[in-house]
Amino acid sequence: MEGFLDALWAEQGLSAATLSAYRSDLEGFAAFLQGRGVDGLVAAGRGDVFAYLAERVAAGARPRTTARLLSSLRRFYRRLVSTGERSDDPTAEVEAPRLGQPLPGALTERQVEALLAAPDTGDPLGLRDRCLLEVLYATGLRVSELVALRVDGVSLRQGVVRVIGKGDRERLVPLGEEAVDWVRRYLEEVRPLLLDGRAAEALFVTRRGEGLTRQAFWYRVKRYAAAAGIDPAISPHTLRHSFATHLINHGADLRVVQMLLGHADLSTTQIYTHVARQRLQQLHAAHHPRG
């Protein structure tokens, strides 16, 4: 076991906490094997792996915990096979528990309206923040993409923003009339005031004339959420998820949502199909004569 942990540290530079988790998983299995009269980790069989996982599940282990435990054992035994200490992997035919994809959290349309109305637009920073929120909800950008927007990447005439997403992939995303109006107000009334003669490439800037950071923006969003009566523990992706959910609720095609979100693969966007199914069920119940 020590050789395995040393190899993980040397070859992959894993953190002390991660190595400690591997050690705990292996020590737990070793103790279980000892109770079954098995001579150490190297001698374990597939039946021992099954029995241990079953015992952990019976003791209340959650599927995610069980999956992580199996991953630790699988990694350990694969290394034993690669070093010749074993000829077979006792975890090879053991399936991990199905975790399912976590459903993204989303605000209701009424909650979004309350959040958008929370900033004081009579204050320059409040108007800037209202513009940020409007753009975020109108485009579904990642927060990192939002704060990275450049002035030369915005076309108010065409009503689009040019976004550089993951993998340096570029996409054009529509703003919509409401967001265009707020961006125009921000550019005319607030940004020159904040810059005070300084130059900046970033679209959204601070009083110091610097680009807004993701952390600073999200701190302010949490304040606005609290002021709007929304749980301030919402995640940085909440408005992005709300954008996608509301689009699908109003009939948008999944591939259109994929392009807007900048997902390279449709399978990533398919997490939102639960929304479409719920919408179909509601429509069926409301309109089918035997609904």
Short mmCIF file of C-alpha atoms in Angstrom, two decimals:
data_model
loop_
_atom_site.label_atom_id
_atom_site.label_comp_id
_atom_site.label_asym_id
_atom_site.label_seq_id
_atom_site.Cartn_x
_atom_site.Cartn_y
_atom_site.Cartn_z
CA MET A 1 0.00 0.00 0.00
CA GLU A 2 2.80 2.43 0.87
CA GLY A 3 4.46 1.84 -2.50
CA PHE A 4 1.16 2.63 -4.24
CA LEU A 5 0.70 5.87 -2.28
CA ASP A 6 4.32 6.90 -2.86
CA ALA A 7 3.87 6.32 -6.59
CA LEU A 8 0.72 8.48 -6.65
CA TRP A 9 2.56 11.27 -4.90
CA ALA A 10 5.65 11.05 -7.11
CA GLU A 11 3.96 10.54 -10.47
CA GLN A 12 0.82 12.64 -10.12
CA GLY A 13 1.60 15.09 -7.34
CA LEU A 14 -1.67 14.40 -5.52
CA SER A 15 -2.44 16.52 -2.47
CA ALA A 16 -2.00 15.28 1.08
CA ALA A 17 -5.77 15.24 1.53
CA THR A 18 -6.27 13.06 -1.57
CA LEU A 19 -3.53 10.66 -0.52
CA SER A 20 -5.08 10.47 2.94
CA ALA A 21 -8.43 9.53 1.37
CA TYR A 22 -6.77 6.72 -0.63
CA ARG A 23 -5.02 5.48 2.51
CA SER A 24 -8.29 5.49 4.47
CA ASP A 25 -10.09 3.53 1.74
CA LEU A 26 -7.36 0.90 1.51
CA GLU A 27 -6.96 0.56 5.26
CA GLY A 28 -10.71 0.05 5.64
CA PHE A 29 -10.69 -2.71 3.03
CA ALA A 30 -7.60 -4.28 4.61
CA ALA A 31 -9.32 -4.41 8.00
CA PHE A 32 -12.37 -6.01 6.39
CA LEU A 33 -10.17 -8.63 4.69
CA GLN A 34 -8.45 -9.42 7.96
CA GLY A 35 -11.82 -10.13 9.52
CA ARG A 36 -12.55 -12.57 6.69
CA GLY A 37 -9.21 -14.32 7.13
CA VAL A 38 -7.75 -13.01 3.86
CA ASP A 39 -4.01 -12.46 3.92
CA GLY A 40 -3.81 -8.78 2.98
CA LEU A 41 -4.85 -6.58 0.09
CA VAL A 42 -2.82 -8.43 -2.54
CA ALA A 43 -4.71 -11.68 -1.86
CA ALA A 44 -8.23 -10.23 -2.16
CA GLY A 45 -10.66 -11.69 -4.69
CA ARG A 46 -13.66 -10.32 -6.54
CA GLY A 47 -15.99 -11.84 -3.94
CA ASP A 48 -14.19 -9.91 -1.23
CA VAL A 49 -14.66 -6.64 -3.13
CA PHE A 50 -18.38 -7.35 -3.62
CA ALA A 51 -18.80 -8.28 0.05
CA TYR A 52 -17.03 -5.15 1.27
CA LEU A 53 -19.03 -2.80 -0.91
CA ALA A 54 -22.24 -4.55 0.16
CA GLU A 55 -21.29 -4.10 3.80
CA ARG A 56 -20.58 -0.42 3.31
CA VAL A 57 -23.92 0.10 1.53
CA ALA A 58 -25.74 -1.76 4.33
CA ALA A 59 -24.02 0.56 6.81
CA GLY A 60 -25.53 3.58 5.02
CA ALA A 61 -22.82 4.58 2.54
CA ARG A 62 -24.21 6.77 -0.23
CA PRO A 63 -23.79 5.87 -3.91
CA ARG A 64 -21.23 8.63 -4.44
CA THR A 65 -19.18 7.44 -1.46
CA THR A 66 -19.36 3.85 -2.68
CA ALA A 67 -18.29 4.91 -6.17
CA ARG A 68 -15.30 6.80 -4.76
CA LEU A 69 -14.31 3.77 -2.65
CA LEU A 70 -14.50 1.45 -5.65
CA SER A 71 -12.42 3.95 -7.66
CA SER A 72 -9.70 3.82 -4.99
CA LEU A 73 -9.65 0.02 -4.98
CA ARG A 74 -9.70 -0.15 -8.76
CA ARG A 75 -6.74 2.19 -9.03
CA PHE A 76 -4.81 0.19 -6.45
CA TYR A 77 -5.37 -3.17 -8.14
CA ARG A 78 -4.68 -1.86 -11.61
CA ARG A 79 -1.30 -0.76 -10.37
CA LEU A 80 -0.64 -4.21 -8.90
CA VAL A 81 -1.41 -5.73 -12.29
CA SER A 82 0.86 -3.25 -14.08
CA THR A 83 3.75 -4.00 -11.71
CA GLY A 84 3.25 -7.77 -11.98
CA GLU A 85 2.25 -8.24 -8.34
CA ARG A 86 -1.08 -9.64 -9.52
CA SER A 87 -2.17 -11.27 -12.76
CA ASP A 88 -5.79 -10.16 -12.47
CA ASP A 89 -7.83 -7.21 -11.22
CA PRO A 90 -10.53 -8.24 -8.70
CA THR A 91 -12.41 -4.97 -9.33
CA ALA A 92 -12.56 -5.40 -13.13
CA GLU A 93 -16.13 -6.72 -13.31
CA VAL A 94 -17.51 -4.75 -10.38
CA GLU A 95 -19.84 -1.99 -11.57
CA ALA A 96 -19.91 1.37 -9.85
CA PRO A 97 -23.30 2.49 -8.50
CA ARG A 98 -25.30 4.71 -10.83
CA LEU A 99 -25.05 8.27 -9.57
CA GLY A 100 -27.23 10.03 -12.11
CA GLN A 101 -26.49 13.56 -13.22
CA PRO A 102 -27.18 16.27 -10.68
CA LEU A 103 -30.01 18.46 -11.88
CA PRO A 104 -28.94 22.09 -12.19
CA GLY A 105 -30.61 24.53 -9.84
CA ALA A 106 -32.62 27.28 -11.50
CA LEU A 107 -34.58 30.30 -10.36
CA THR A 108 -38.18 30.83 -11.32
CA GLU A 109 -38.89 33.60 -13.79
CA ARG A 110 -40.39 35.65 -10.97
CA GLN A 111 -37.23 35.21 -8.88
CA VAL A 112 -35.08 36.29 -11.82
CA GLU A 113 -37.17 39.45 -12.19
CA ALA A 114 -36.70 40.19 -8.49
CA LEU A 115 -32.94 39.64 -8.75
CA LEU A 116 -32.65 41.90 -11.80
CA ALA A 117 -34.55 44.65 -10.00
CA ALA A 118 -32.40 44.48 -6.86
CA PRO A 119 -29.52 46.84 -7.85
CA ASP A 120 -30.07 50.57 -7.29
CA THR A 121 -29.76 51.91 -10.83
CA GLY A 122 -29.55 55.47 -9.50
CA ASP A 123 -26.02 54.58 -8.36
CA PRO A 124 -23.33 54.09 -11.04
CA LEU A 125 -22.21 50.73 -9.66
CA GLY A 126 -25.83 49.69 -9.26
CA LEU A 127 -26.52 50.45 -12.92
CA ARG A 128 -23.38 48.56 -13.93
CA ASP A 129 -24.52 45.59 -11.85
CA ARG A 130 -28.01 45.69 -13.35
CA CYS A 131 -26.37 45.60 -16.77
CA LEU A 132 -24.20 42.64 -15.73
CA LEU A 133 -27.21 40.69 -14.49
CA GLU A 134 -29.26 41.50 -17.59
CA VAL A 135 -26.45 40.36 -19.88
CA LEU A 136 -25.85 37.22 -17.84
CA TYR A 137 -29.50 36.19 -17.92
CA ALA A 138 -29.94 37.17 -21.59
CA THR A 139 -26.93 35.16 -22.78
CA GLY A 140 -26.41 32.31 -20.33
CA LEU A 141 -22.67 33.02 -20.21
CA ARG A 142 -20.41 31.49 -17.63
CA VAL A 143 -19.45 34.14 -15.06
CA SER A 144 -15.83 33.86 -16.20
CA GLU A 145 -16.95 34.57 -19.77
CA LEU A 146 -19.08 37.50 -18.64
CA VAL A 147 -16.30 39.35 -16.83
CA ALA A 148 -13.90 38.61 -19.71
CA LEU A 149 -16.09 40.40 -22.27
CA ARG A 150 -14.30 43.16 -24.15
CA VAL A 151 -15.74 46.39 -25.46
CA ASP A 152 -14.75 45.44 -29.00
CA GLY A 153 -16.63 42.16 -28.60
CA VAL A 154 -20.01 43.89 -28.27
CA SER A 155 -22.14 44.93 -31.24
CA LEU A 156 -25.19 46.87 -30.13
CA ARG A 157 -26.27 47.36 -33.73
CA GLN A 158 -26.37 43.61 -34.33
CA GLY A 159 -27.36 42.87 -30.75
CA VAL A 160 -24.68 40.22 -30.11
CA VAL A 161 -21.59 39.63 -27.99
CA ARG A 162 -18.50 37.71 -29.08
CA VAL A 163 -17.53 35.21 -26.41
CA ILE A 164 -14.33 33.21 -26.01
CA GLY A 165 -15.35 30.06 -24.16
CA LYS A 166 -13.65 26.87 -23.02
CA GLY A 167 -10.91 25.62 -25.30
CA ASP A 168 -10.67 29.14 -26.78
CA ARG A 169 -13.78 28.40 -28.84
CA GLU A 170 -15.45 31.56 -30.09
CA ARG A 171 -19.20 32.00 -30.39
CA LEU A 172 -21.65 34.83 -31.04
CA VAL A 173 -24.52 35.07 -28.56
CA PRO A 174 -27.63 37.26 -29.00
CA LEU A 175 -28.27 39.87 -26.32
CA GLY A 176 -31.94 40.63 -26.81
CA GLU A 177 -33.50 44.10 -26.79
CA GLU A 178 -33.67 44.52 -23.01
CA ALA A 179 -30.01 43.68 -22.45
CA VAL A 180 -28.97 45.86 -25.42
CA ASP A 181 -30.72 48.84 -23.80
CA TRP A 182 -28.94 48.26 -20.48
CA VAL A 183 -25.54 47.85 -22.15
CA ARG A 184 -26.10 51.09 -24.08
CA ARG A 185 -26.98 52.95 -20.86
CA TYR A 186 -23.95 51.51 -19.09
CA LEU A 187 -21.59 52.46 -21.94
CA GLU A 188 -22.95 55.98 -22.20
CA GLU A 189 -23.58 56.87 -18.54
CA VAL A 190 -21.41 54.74 -16.28
CA ARG A 191 -18.32 53.26 -17.91
CA PRO A 192 -16.75 56.64 -18.81
CA LEU A 193 -17.42 57.80 -15.24
CA LEU A 194 -15.72 54.73 -13.75
CA LEU A 195 -12.75 54.95 -16.11
CA ASP A 196 -12.29 58.72 -15.56
CA GLY A 197 -10.13 59.10 -18.65
CA ARG A 198 -8.32 55.79 -18.31
CA ALA A 199 -8.30 53.16 -21.06
CA ALA A 200 -9.50 49.60 -20.58
CA GLU A 201 -10.31 46.70 -22.88
CA ALA A 202 -12.70 45.06 -20.42
CA LEU A 203 -16.37 45.85 -20.92
CA PHE A 204 -17.22 45.82 -17.22
CA VAL A 205 -14.88 47.83 -15.00
CA THR A 206 -14.49 48.87 -11.38
CA ARG A 207 -14.04 52.34 -9.88
CA ARG A 208 -10.28 51.80 -10.28
CA GLY A 209 -10.72 51.35 -14.01
CA GLU A 210 -9.84 47.67 -13.85
CA GLY A 211 -11.73 44.68 -15.19
CA LEU A 212 -14.22 43.19 -12.74
CA THR A 213 -13.20 39.84 -11.28
CA ARG A 214 -15.44 36.79 -11.12
CA GLN A 215 -15.18 36.71 -7.32
CA ALA A 216 -16.10 40.38 -6.91
CA PHE A 217 -19.10 40.03 -9.20
CA TRP A 218 -20.38 36.94 -7.45
CA TYR A 219 -20.03 38.60 -4.04
CA ARG A 220 -22.35 41.34 -5.26
CA VAL A 221 -24.81 38.85 -6.77
CA LYS A 222 -25.14 37.12 -3.41
CA ARG A 223 -25.96 40.48 -1.82
CA TYR A 224 -28.61 41.18 -4.44
CA ALA A 225 -30.04 37.69 -4.02
CA ALA A 226 -30.44 38.26 -0.30
CA ALA A 227 -32.07 41.63 -0.93
CA ALA A 228 -34.50 39.99 -3.38
CA GLY A 229 -35.47 37.30 -0.87
CA ILE A 230 -33.57 34.58 -2.73
CA ASP A 231 -31.27 32.12 -1.00
CA PRO A 232 -27.85 33.86 -1.21
CA ALA A 233 -26.21 30.42 -1.38
CA ILE A 234 -27.07 30.22 -5.10
CA SER A 235 -24.18 29.04 -7.24
CA PRO A 236 -22.29 31.04 -9.88
CA HIS A 237 -24.06 28.90 -12.51
CA THR A 238 -27.59 29.59 -11.23
CA LEU A 239 -28.45 32.29 -13.78
CA ARG A 240 -26.87 30.22 -16.56
CA HIS A 241 -29.05 27.26 -15.58
CA SER A 242 -32.06 29.55 -15.32
CA PHE A 243 -31.36 30.90 -18.81
CA ALA A 244 -31.31 27.37 -20.28
CA THR A 245 -34.31 26.16 -18.28
CA HIS A 246 -36.48 29.12 -19.23
CA LEU A 247 -35.53 28.81 -22.90
CA ILE A 248 -36.59 25.17 -22.97
CA ASN A 249 -39.76 25.96 -21.02
CA HIS A 250 -40.66 28.37 -23.80
CA GLY A 251 -40.03 25.83 -26.55
CA ALA A 252 -36.37 26.27 -27.53
CA ASP A 253 -34.68 23.36 -29.31
CA LEU A 254 -31.99 21.56 -27.31
CA ARG A 255 -29.39 22.09 -30.04
CA VAL A 256 -30.04 25.82 -30.02
CA VAL A 257 -29.48 25.85 -26.26
CA GLN A 258 -26.29 23.84 -26.81
CA MET A 259 -24.91 26.48 -29.18
CA LEU A 260 -25.88 29.36 -26.91
CA LEU A 261 -24.29 27.76 -23.86
CA GLY A 262 -21.13 26.90 -25.80
CA HIS A 263 -21.26 23.18 -25.04
CA ALA A 264 -18.95 21.23 -27.34
CA ASP A 265 -21.12 18.12 -27.07
CA LEU A 266 -24.90 17.82 -27.00
CA SER A 267 -24.62 15.24 -24.22
CA THR A 268 -23.58 18.04 -21.87
CA THR A 269 -26.74 19.97 -22.69
CA GLN A 270 -28.96 16.92 -22.30
CA ILE A 271 -28.97 17.44 -18.55
CA TYR A 272 -31.75 19.91 -19.34
CA THR A 273 -33.98 17.29 -20.96
CA HIS A 274 -35.63 16.77 -17.55
CA VAL A 275 -37.00 20.29 -17.98
CA ALA A 276 -38.43 19.45 -21.39
CA ARG A 277 -40.00 16.27 -20.02
CA GLN A 278 -41.60 18.14 -17.15
CA ARG A 279 -42.94 20.74 -19.59
CA LEU A 280 -44.40 18.03 -21.84
CA GLN A 281 -46.05 16.36 -18.86
CA GLN A 282 -47.60 19.66 -17.79
CA LEU A 283 -48.87 20.35 -21.31
CA HIS A 284 -50.27 16.83 -21.59
CA ALA A 285 -52.05 17.12 -18.25
CA ALA A 286 -53.46 20.53 -19.14
CA HIS A 287 -54.64 19.82 -22.68
CA HIS A 288 -55.20 16.09 -23.20
CA PRO A 289 -58.85 15.09 -22.69
CA ARG A 290 -57.72 12.24 -20.47
CA GLY A 291 -54.84 14.11 -18.91
#
